[in-house]
């Protein structure tokens, strides 16, 4: 498997209009110079995806064969998993433990899950009045533009590419400029798996250059976007001009609520992974913690002690649990949030400082703030880093009111041994995912997406198939 740095368009590796550097955030060194797709290359990628979509080699491909191709791609990712995981860790900074044990295995599972759907996209026969047969067909949309962020580069790419291809679309994938490398590996493996040229195109580049041109392009039928709420708004406005279908998975400020009757040891572990997994650069990060008053002091003491022990280190080391933030910009952004927490009067229980490993890297300590009030920036805004804000609550209703007091609605967590309380919480919280006595669980079969400003549309599960197909109603006279 060769690490390409060019653009994959129509099955060939081609040059862009410019190049950009991708940096290893642990060492601050340049890993590679990658070609960027400008408007002309975006146009070429979209045209090649359109040709591939209209070509009988893909359009009329036996659905079982399409399933085989996805399965073959999953096998190739699995065979190359250790190498892919290393590239992901180099590019993003996440611990190798995470990329090799969680993120990339999920890509394999996800490709297999959607391979399973490729030959099961049945329509319906609908009882209608009169002597007619009415049935529906589930048809692909056409060319899908997939724009993904840098926090789970290949994982999130697979959330879009796998269902889009299973449904018979063709794809132009734009990875984030911070982390373009594993998407290029996926392109290479898709060619090896035998997907016809142009079915999957990969075009790295900056958002306002490559991403913008892709969303503007009239030849794209749908944009599937994961990223910030701010950029999601721009994508939606831009896509409106050509009436593209869109799905948006955006930011979050997810509440994590611990009631006094919870298994406290398990809850501490859950809250820790909820905020520090992936360095907190996770859209579903449980970044607002609400602990019931009677256990608050003890719980926060245990939590802070655990946070202080989080192993910062070279992300390539198997024991490292907290890697560097993805980029200098993100590192500065997160440190500025920590400063704002301190200056607005929150109390630091753990962390709060930048760190380095051998004098280098964009590391930030696992940070816990207590005495946070709902109006503080660290309680309201998505930080996207290892920073937890703890707030008090009075009773169940107050917990729900505060949990829902946010423009976001991506995920939520609750810890309690009371089954009724857990289900009441699950019903009342305004979020696309609720984790009860667990956190950060994902499965290819379980839909994921946001309420409110966290976006709309769903990735994963059967629901994602709705995002990549359109329904045609066929009437046949029986007279
Ligand atoms: O995100 P963007 P950025 C949040 C997080 C982070 C902040 C900034 O808080 O600190 O956003 O990160 C592409 N048209 N999240 O600036 O801009 C871009 O190239 C089309 C939360 O990296 O949303 C990249 O591929 N595309 C989030 C992707 O959009 C454009 C994950 C995401 O980048 C574009 C990432 C444009 N005009 C950041 N501008 C989550 N919730 O998962 C940018 N892009």
Coordinates of C-alpha atoms and ligand atoms in Angstrom, one line a residue:
X1 CA 0.0 0.0 0.0
X2 CA 1.6 3.2 -1.2
X3 CA 1.1 6.5 0.5
X4 CA -0.2 8.7 -2.3
X5 CA -0.1 12.5 -2.1
X6 CA -1.9 13.3 -5.3
X7 CA -5.6 13.6 -6.1
X8 CA -7.5 10.4 -7.1
X9 CA -9.7 11.4 -10.0
X10 CA -11.3 8.9 -12.4
X11 CA -9.0 6.2 -11.2
X12 CA -5.7 8.1 -11.8
X13 CA -3.5 10.0 -9.5
X14 CA -3.2 13.6 -10.7
X15 CA -1.7 16.9 -9.7
X16 CA -3.6 19.7 -8.1
X17 CA -3.4 23.5 -8.5
X18 CA -1.3 23.8 -5.3
X19 CA 0.2 21.8 -2.5
X20 CA -0.1 22.0 1.3
X21 CA 1.7 20.4 4.2
X22 CA 0.3 18.0 6.6
X23 CA 1.9 18.1 10.0
X24 CA 2.5 15.5 12.7
X25 CA 1.1 17.3 15.8
X26 CA 3.3 15.2 18.2
X27 CA 6.6 16.3 16.6
X28 CA 5.5 19.4 14.7
X29 CA 7.3 18.0 11.6
X30 CA 5.9 17.9 8.1
X31 CA 4.8 14.4 7.2
X32 CA 4.0 15.0 3.6
X33 CA 3.2 17.6 1.0
X34 CA -0.2 16.9 -0.5
X35 CA -1.8 18.1 -3.7
X36 CA -4.7 20.4 -3.3
X37 CA -7.7 20.3 -5.7
X38 CA -8.6 23.7 -7.0
X39 CA -11.9 24.5 -8.8
X40 CA -10.7 22.9 -12.1
X41 CA -9.7 19.6 -10.3
X42 CA -13.0 19.6 -8.3
X43 CA -14.8 20.0 -11.6
X44 CA -12.8 17.1 -13.1
X45 CA -13.6 14.9 -10.0
X46 CA -17.3 15.6 -10.2
X47 CA -17.3 14.9 -14.0
X48 CA -15.6 11.6 -13.5
X49 CA -18.0 10.7 -10.7
X50 CA -20.9 11.5 -13.0
X51 CA -19.5 9.5 -15.9
X52 CA -18.9 6.6 -13.5
X53 CA -22.5 6.9 -12.2
X54 CA -23.9 6.8 -15.8
X55 CA -21.6 4.0 -16.9
X56 CA -23.3 0.6 -17.0
X57 CA -20.2 -0.9 -15.4
X58 CA -21.4 0.7 -12.1
X59 CA -25.0 1.7 -12.9
X60 CA -26.0 -1.8 -13.9
X61 CA -23.7 -3.7 -11.7
X62 CA -25.2 -6.7 -10.1
X63 CA -26.1 -5.8 -6.6
X64 CA -24.4 -8.9 -5.2
X65 CA -21.2 -7.8 -7.0
X66 CA -21.5 -4.3 -5.4
X67 CA -21.7 -6.0 -2.0
X68 CA -18.6 -8.1 -2.8
X69 CA -16.6 -5.0 -3.7
X70 CA -17.5 -3.3 -0.4
X71 CA -16.6 -6.5 1.4
X72 CA -13.3 -6.8 -0.5
X73 CA -12.5 -3.2 0.4
X74 CA -13.2 -4.1 4.1
X75 CA -10.8 -7.0 3.8
X76 CA -8.1 -4.8 2.3
X77 CA -8.5 -2.2 5.1
X78 CA -8.3 -5.0 7.6
X79 CA -5.2 -6.5 6.0
X80 CA -3.5 -3.1 6.1
X81 CA -4.9 -2.1 9.5
X82 CA -1.6 -1.7 11.4
X83 CA -0.2 0.6 8.7
X84 CA -3.3 2.6 8.3
X85 CA -3.6 3.1 12.1
X86 CA -0.1 4.4 12.2
X87 CA -0.7 6.9 9.5
X88 CA -3.9 8.0 11.2
X89 CA -2.0 8.5 14.5
X90 CA 0.8 10.4 12.8
X91 CA -1.5 12.7 11.0
X92 CA -4.1 13.3 13.8
X93 CA -2.1 12.7 17.0
X94 CA -4.6 10.3 18.5
X95 CA -3.0 7.5 20.5
X96 CA -2.2 4.4 18.4
X97 CA -4.2 2.5 20.9
X98 CA -7.3 4.3 19.7
X99 CA -6.6 4.1 16.0
X100 CA -5.6 0.5 15.9
X101 CA -8.2 -0.8 18.4
X102 CA -11.2 1.3 17.8
X103 CA -11.2 3.8 14.9
X104 CA -9.9 1.7 12.0
X105 CA -11.6 -1.6 13.1
X106 CA -14.8 0.4 13.0
X107 CA -14.1 1.3 9.3
X108 CA -13.8 -2.4 8.6
X109 CA -17.0 -3.2 10.4
X110 CA -18.8 -0.4 8.8
X111 CA -17.8 -1.4 5.2
X112 CA -19.0 -4.9 6.0
X113 CA -22.3 -3.7 7.4
X114 CA -23.1 -1.7 4.3
X115 CA -21.8 -4.4 2.0
X116 CA -24.7 -6.4 3.7
X117 CA -27.2 -3.7 2.7
X118 CA -26.1 -3.4 -1.0
X119 CA -28.4 -6.2 -2.1
X120 CA -31.3 -5.5 0.3
X121 CA -32.5 -2.1 -0.8
X122 CA -36.0 -3.3 -1.6
X123 CA -38.9 -1.0 -2.5
X124 CA -42.6 -1.7 -1.6
X125 CA -45.7 -2.7 -3.3
X126 CA -48.4 -0.3 -2.2
X127 CA -52.2 -1.1 -2.2
X128 CA -53.8 1.6 -4.3
X129 CA -57.3 2.1 -5.6
X130 CA -58.2 1.0 -9.1
X131 CA -56.7 -1.7 -11.3
X132 CA -53.2 -0.7 -10.9
X133 CA -49.9 -2.1 -9.6
X134 CA -48.0 0.6 -7.6
X135 CA -44.5 -0.1 -6.4
X136 CA -41.5 2.0 -5.3
X137 CA -37.9 1.8 -6.3
X138 CA -35.0 2.9 -4.1
X139 CA -32.7 4.7 -6.5
X140 CA -29.3 6.3 -5.8
X141 CA -29.0 10.1 -5.9
X142 CA -26.0 10.3 -8.2
X143 CA -22.8 12.1 -7.2
X144 CA -22.3 12.5 -3.5
X145 CA -19.8 15.0 -2.1
X146 CA -18.5 13.8 1.2
X147 CA -16.8 16.4 3.4
X148 CA -15.2 15.1 6.6
X149 CA -13.3 16.7 9.5
X150 CA -10.0 15.8 11.0
X151 CA -11.0 14.2 14.3
X152 CA -11.9 10.7 13.0
X153 CA -10.5 11.0 9.5
X154 CA -11.0 7.6 8.0
X155 CA -13.7 6.5 10.4
X156 CA -16.0 9.4 9.4
X157 CA -15.1 9.0 5.7
X158 CA -16.4 5.4 5.9
X159 CA -19.6 6.6 7.6
X160 CA -20.4 8.4 4.3
X161 CA -18.5 6.4 1.6
X162 CA -19.8 3.0 2.6
X163 CA -23.6 3.7 2.6
X164 CA -23.3 6.0 -0.5
X165 CA -21.6 3.3 -2.5
X166 CA -23.9 0.5 -1.2
X167 CA -26.8 2.5 -2.5
X168 CA -25.1 2.8 -6.0
X169 CA -24.0 6.4 -5.9
X170 CA -20.5 7.6 -6.8
X171 CA -18.5 9.7 -4.4
X172 CA -16.1 12.7 -4.3
X173 CA -14.5 12.6 -0.9
X174 CA -12.8 15.7 0.5
X175 CA -10.8 14.9 3.7
X176 CA -9.8 17.7 6.1
X177 CA -6.7 19.6 5.2
X178 CA -5.2 18.7 8.6
X179 CA -5.6 14.9 8.0
X180 CA -5.7 13.9 4.3
X181 CA -3.6 10.8 4.4
X182 CA -5.8 7.9 5.3
X183 CA -8.5 9.0 2.8
X184 CA -5.9 8.7 0.1
X185 CA -5.1 5.2 1.4
X186 CA -8.8 4.4 1.1
X187 CA -8.7 5.6 -2.5
X188 CA -5.8 3.4 -3.3
X189 CA -7.4 0.3 -1.7
X190 CA -10.7 1.0 -3.5
X191 CA -8.9 0.8 -6.8
X192 CA -7.3 -2.4 -5.7
X193 CA -10.6 -3.8 -4.6
X194 CA -11.9 -3.4 -8.1
X195 CA -14.3 -0.4 -7.9
X196 CA -14.6 1.0 -11.4
X197 CA -12.6 4.2 -12.0
X198 CA -14.4 7.4 -10.9
X199 CA -16.7 5.6 -8.4
X200 CA -14.6 6.9 -5.5
X201 CA -12.6 10.1 -6.1
X202 CA -10.5 11.6 -3.3
X203 CA -9.6 15.3 -3.4
X204 CA -7.8 16.8 -0.5
X205 CA -7.7 20.6 0.0
X206 CA -8.6 23.4 2.2
X207 CA -12.3 24.0 3.1
X208 CA -12.8 27.4 1.6
X209 CA -11.1 26.3 -1.6
X210 CA -11.8 22.6 -2.3
X211 CA -14.8 22.1 0.0
X212 CA -16.5 25.3 -1.2
X213 CA -16.0 24.4 -4.9
X214 CA -17.5 21.0 -4.2
X215 CA -20.6 22.4 -2.5
X216 CA -21.0 25.0 -5.3
X217 CA -20.7 22.5 -8.1
X218 CA -24.0 22.0 -10.0
X219 CA -23.0 18.4 -10.9
X220 CA -23.1 17.3 -7.2
X221 CA -26.5 15.9 -6.1
X222 CA -25.9 15.7 -2.4
X223 CA -23.4 16.9 0.2
X224 CA -22.9 14.8 3.3
X225 CA -21.0 17.0 5.8
X226 CA -19.5 16.5 9.2
X227 CA -17.8 19.4 10.9
X228 CA -18.4 22.6 12.8
X229 CA -21.9 24.2 13.1
X230 CA -20.4 27.4 11.7
X231 CA -19.2 25.7 8.5
X232 CA -22.4 23.6 8.3
X233 CA -24.3 26.9 8.0
X234 CA -22.1 28.0 5.1
X235 CA -22.5 24.6 3.4
X236 CA -26.3 24.8 3.8
X237 CA -26.5 28.4 2.4
X238 CA -24.2 27.5 -0.5
X239 CA -26.0 24.2 -1.3
X240 CA -29.3 26.1 -1.4
X241 CA -28.3 27.8 -4.6
X242 CA -28.2 24.6 -6.5
X243 CA -30.9 22.9 -4.3
X244 CA -28.6 20.1 -3.3
X245 CA -29.7 17.6 -0.8
X246 CA -27.6 17.8 2.3
X247 CA -27.1 16.1 5.6
X248 CA -25.1 17.8 8.4
X249 CA -23.5 16.3 11.4
X250 CA -22.3 19.3 13.4
X251 CA -21.0 20.3 16.8
X252 CA -22.1 19.4 20.3
X253 CA -21.9 20.3 23.9
X254 CA -23.2 17.1 25.3
X255 CA -24.5 16.8 28.8
X256 CA -23.3 13.9 31.0
X257 CA -25.5 13.5 34.1
X258 CA -24.6 11.4 37.2
X259 CA -27.3 10.7 39.7
X260 CA -26.4 9.8 43.3
X261 CA -27.7 6.2 42.9
X262 CA -25.2 5.4 40.1
X263 CA -22.4 2.9 40.2
X264 CA -19.9 5.7 40.9
X265 CA -16.7 3.8 39.9
X266 CA -18.2 3.0 36.5
X267 CA -19.5 6.6 36.2
X268 CA -16.1 8.0 36.8
X269 CA -14.6 5.8 34.1
X270 CA -17.5 6.7 31.8
X271 CA -17.1 10.5 32.3
X272 CA -13.3 10.2 31.8
X273 CA -13.6 8.4 28.4
X274 CA -16.5 10.6 27.6
X275 CA -14.3 13.7 27.6
X276 CA -10.7 12.5 27.1
X277 CA -11.1 9.8 24.4
X278 CA -9.8 11.3 21.2
X279 CA -8.3 14.2 23.2
X280 CA -11.9 15.5 23.5
X281 CA -11.8 16.3 19.8
X282 CA -15.0 14.4 19.5
X283 CA -18.3 15.8 18.4
X284 CA -20.2 13.8 21.0
X285 CA -17.7 14.5 23.8
X286 CA -19.5 14.6 27.2
X287 CA -18.2 18.1 27.9
X288 CA -20.8 19.3 30.4
X289 CA -20.9 17.3 33.6
X290 CA -23.8 17.4 36.0
X291 CA -23.3 15.6 39.4
X292 CA -26.1 15.3 42.0
X293 CA -25.3 17.3 45.1
X294 CA -25.1 14.5 47.7
X295 CA -22.2 12.7 45.9
X296 CA -20.7 15.8 44.2
X297 CA -17.7 16.4 46.3
X298 CA -16.6 12.7 46.4
X299 CA -17.3 12.2 42.7
X300 CA -15.3 15.2 41.6
X301 CA -12.4 14.3 43.8
X302 CA -12.2 10.8 42.3
X303 CA -12.6 12.2 38.8
X304 CA -9.9 14.8 39.2
X305 CA -7.5 12.2 40.6
X306 CA -8.2 10.0 37.6
X307 CA -7.8 12.9 35.1
X308 CA -4.5 13.9 36.7
X309 CA -3.2 10.4 36.0
X310 CA -4.1 10.4 32.3
X311 CA -1.0 9.4 30.4
X312 CA 0.2 12.1 28.1
X313 CA 2.9 10.8 25.7
X314 CA 4.1 9.9 22.3
X315 CA 0.9 8.8 20.6
X316 CA 2.8 5.8 19.0
X317 CA 3.4 4.4 22.5
X318 CA 0.9 1.7 23.4
X319 CA 0.4 3.1 26.9
X320 CA -0.4 6.7 25.8
X321 CA -4.0 7.7 26.5
X322 CA -3.8 11.4 25.6
X323 CA -2.1 12.6 22.4
X324 CA -1.5 16.1 21.0
X325 CA -4.3 18.2 19.7
X326 CA -4.6 18.0 15.9
X327 CA -2.9 21.3 15.0
X328 CA -1.4 24.4 16.4
X329 CA -4.6 26.3 15.8
X330 CA -6.7 23.8 17.7
X331 CA -4.1 23.8 20.5
X332 CA -4.2 27.6 20.8
X333 CA -8.0 27.6 20.7
X334 CA -8.3 25.1 23.5
X335 CA -5.8 26.9 25.7
X336 CA -7.7 30.1 25.1
X337 CA -10.9 28.4 26.4
X338 CA -9.0 27.2 29.5
X339 CA -7.9 30.8 30.1
X340 CA -11.4 32.0 29.7
X341 CA -12.6 29.4 32.2
X342 CA -10.1 30.7 34.8
X343 CA -10.8 34.3 34.1
X344 CA -14.6 33.9 34.3
X345 CA -14.1 32.3 37.8
X346 CA -14.3 28.5 37.3
X347 CA -12.1 26.4 39.6
X348 CA -9.5 24.2 38.1
X349 CA -9.6 20.7 39.6
X350 CA -7.1 19.1 37.2
X351 CA -4.8 20.0 34.4
X352 CA -5.2 23.4 32.8
X353 CA -1.8 23.6 31.1
X354 CA -0.1 23.0 27.9
X355 CA 2.4 20.1 27.8
X356 CA 5.1 18.7 25.6
X357 CA 6.7 15.4 25.0
X358 CA 10.5 15.7 24.5
X359 CA 10.0 19.5 24.2
X360 CA 7.6 19.2 21.3
X361 CA 4.0 18.8 20.3
X362 CA 0.6 20.4 20.8
X363 CA -0.3 18.6 24.0
X364 CA -2.9 19.9 26.5
X365 CA -3.4 18.3 30.0
X366 CA -6.6 16.5 30.9
X367 CA -8.5 19.4 32.4
X368 CA -11.4 19.5 34.8
X369 CA -13.2 22.7 35.9
X370 CA -15.6 22.9 38.8
X371 CA -17.9 25.8 39.9
X372 CA -18.8 26.4 36.3
X373 CA -21.9 28.5 35.8
X374 CA -24.2 28.1 32.8
X375 CA -23.3 31.5 31.3
X376 CA -19.6 30.8 31.1
X377 CA -18.1 30.3 27.6
X378 CA -16.7 26.9 28.7
X379 CA -20.3 25.8 29.6
X380 CA -21.8 27.0 26.3
X381 CA -19.3 26.7 23.5
X382 CA -17.9 23.6 21.9
X383 CA -14.2 23.5 23.0
X384 CA -13.2 20.4 21.1
X385 CA -10.4 19.5 23.5
X386 CA -9.7 17.6 26.8
X387 CA -11.7 20.1 28.9
X388 CA -14.6 19.2 31.2
X389 CA -16.9 21.7 32.8
X390 CA -18.7 20.5 35.9
X391 CA -22.0 22.2 37.0
X392 CA -24.3 21.5 39.9
X393 CA -28.0 20.5 39.6
X394 CA -30.9 20.3 42.1
X395 CA -33.2 17.6 41.0
X396 CA -34.3 15.5 38.0
X397 CA -36.2 18.3 36.4
X398 CA -33.4 20.8 36.9
X399 CA -30.9 18.2 35.4
X400 CA -33.1 17.9 32.3
X401 CA -33.6 21.7 32.0
X402 CA -29.8 22.3 32.2
X403 CA -28.9 19.4 30.0
X404 CA -31.2 20.9 27.3
X405 CA -30.1 24.5 27.9
X406 CA -27.8 24.5 24.8
X407 CA -28.2 25.2 21.1
X408 CA -26.7 21.7 20.4
X409 CA -28.3 18.3 20.7
X410 CA -25.9 15.6 19.5
X411 CA -25.4 13.2 22.4
X412 CA -26.0 12.8 26.1
X413 CA -25.2 10.4 29.0
X414 CA -26.9 9.4 32.2
X415 CA -25.7 7.3 35.1
X416 CA -28.3 5.8 37.5
X417 CA -29.4 2.4 38.8
X418 CA -33.1 3.5 38.6
X419 CA -34.5 2.1 35.4
X420 CA -37.5 4.5 35.3
X421 CA -35.3 7.5 35.8
X422 CA -33.0 6.4 33.0
X423 CA -35.8 6.0 30.6
X424 CA -37.4 9.3 31.7
X425 CA -34.1 11.0 31.0
X426 CA -33.8 9.3 27.6
X427 CA -37.2 10.6 26.6
X428 CA -36.8 14.1 27.9
X429 CA -33.3 14.9 26.7
X430 CA -33.1 16.7 23.4
X431 CA -30.2 14.8 21.7
X432 CA -29.8 12.4 18.9
X433 CA -28.0 9.8 21.1
X434 CA -28.5 8.8 24.8
X435 CA -26.1 6.6 26.6
X436 CA -27.3 5.0 29.8
X437 CA -24.6 3.8 32.2
X438 CA -22.1 3.8 29.3
X439 CA -20.7 6.5 27.0
X440 CA -19.2 6.8 23.5
X441 CA -20.7 3.5 22.2
X442 CA -21.0 3.2 18.4
X443 CA -22.1 0.5 16.1
X444 CA -22.5 0.6 12.3
X445 CA -26.1 -0.5 12.8
X446 CA -27.0 2.3 15.2
X447 CA -28.0 5.7 13.7
X448 CA -26.0 8.8 14.8
X449 CA -26.9 12.4 14.3
X450 CA -28.1 15.6 15.8
X451 CA -31.1 17.5 17.2
X452 CA -31.2 21.3 17.0
X453 CA -27.9 23.0 15.8
X454 CA -26.1 19.7 15.8
X455 CA -27.5 19.2 12.4
X456 CA -29.9 16.8 10.6
X457 CA -29.9 13.6 8.8
X458 CA -28.4 10.4 10.2
X459 CA -25.1 8.6 9.6
X460 CA -24.9 4.9 10.2
X461 CA -27.6 2.3 10.5
X462 CA -30.5 1.7 8.2
X463 CA -31.3 5.4 8.5
X464 CA -28.2 6.4 6.5
X465 CA -29.6 4.5 3.5
X466 CA -32.4 7.1 3.4
X467 CA -29.8 9.8 3.0
X468 CA -28.3 8.2 -0.1
X469 CA -31.4 7.0 -2.0
X470 CA -34.5 8.6 -3.4
X471 CA -37.9 6.9 -3.9
X472 CA -39.5 6.5 -7.3
X473 CA -43.2 5.5 -7.5
X474 CA -44.1 3.4 -10.5
X475 CA -47.8 2.9 -11.6
X476 CA -48.7 0.1 -13.9
X477 CA -52.1 -0.3 -15.4
X478 CA -53.5 -3.8 -15.0
X479 CA -56.3 -3.4 -17.6
Ligands
LIG1 O1 -14.0 22.7 11.2 P1 -14.7 22.8 9.8 P2 -12.5 23.2 11.6 C1 -15.4 22.2 15.4 C2 -14.5 22.2 16.6 C3 -13.3 22.8 16.0 C4 -13.9 23.8 15.0 C5 -13.0 24.3 13.9 O2 -15.0 23.0 17.6 O3 -12.5 23.5 16.9 O4 -15.0 23.2 14.5 O5 -12.5 23.2 13.1 C6 -14.3 21.6 5.4 N1 -17.2 24.6 2.4 N2 -15.5 20.9 14.8 O6 -12.3 24.6 11.1 O7 -14.4 24.1 9.1 C7 -13.0 21.5 6.0 O8 -12.0 21.5 5.0 C8 -17.0 23.3 2.4 C9 -16.5 20.0 15.2 O9 -11.5 22.2 11.1 O10 -16.1 22.5 10.1 C10 -13.1 20.1 6.7 O11 -12.9 19.1 5.7 N3 -16.3 22.7 3.2 C11 -16.7 18.9 14.3 C12 -14.5 20.1 7.2 O12 -15.2 21.1 6.4 C13 -15.6 23.4 4.1 C14 -15.5 18.3 13.6 C15 -14.6 20.4 8.7 O13 -14.0 21.7 8.9 C16 -15.7 24.8 4.2 C17 -14.5 19.3 13.2 C18 -16.5 25.4 3.2 N4 -16.7 26.7 3.2 C19 -14.6 20.6 13.8 N5 -14.9 25.2 5.2 C20 -17.6 17.8 14.8 N6 -18.6 18.2 15.5 O14 -17.5 16.6 14.5 C21 -14.4 24.2 5.8 N7 -14.7 23.0 5.1

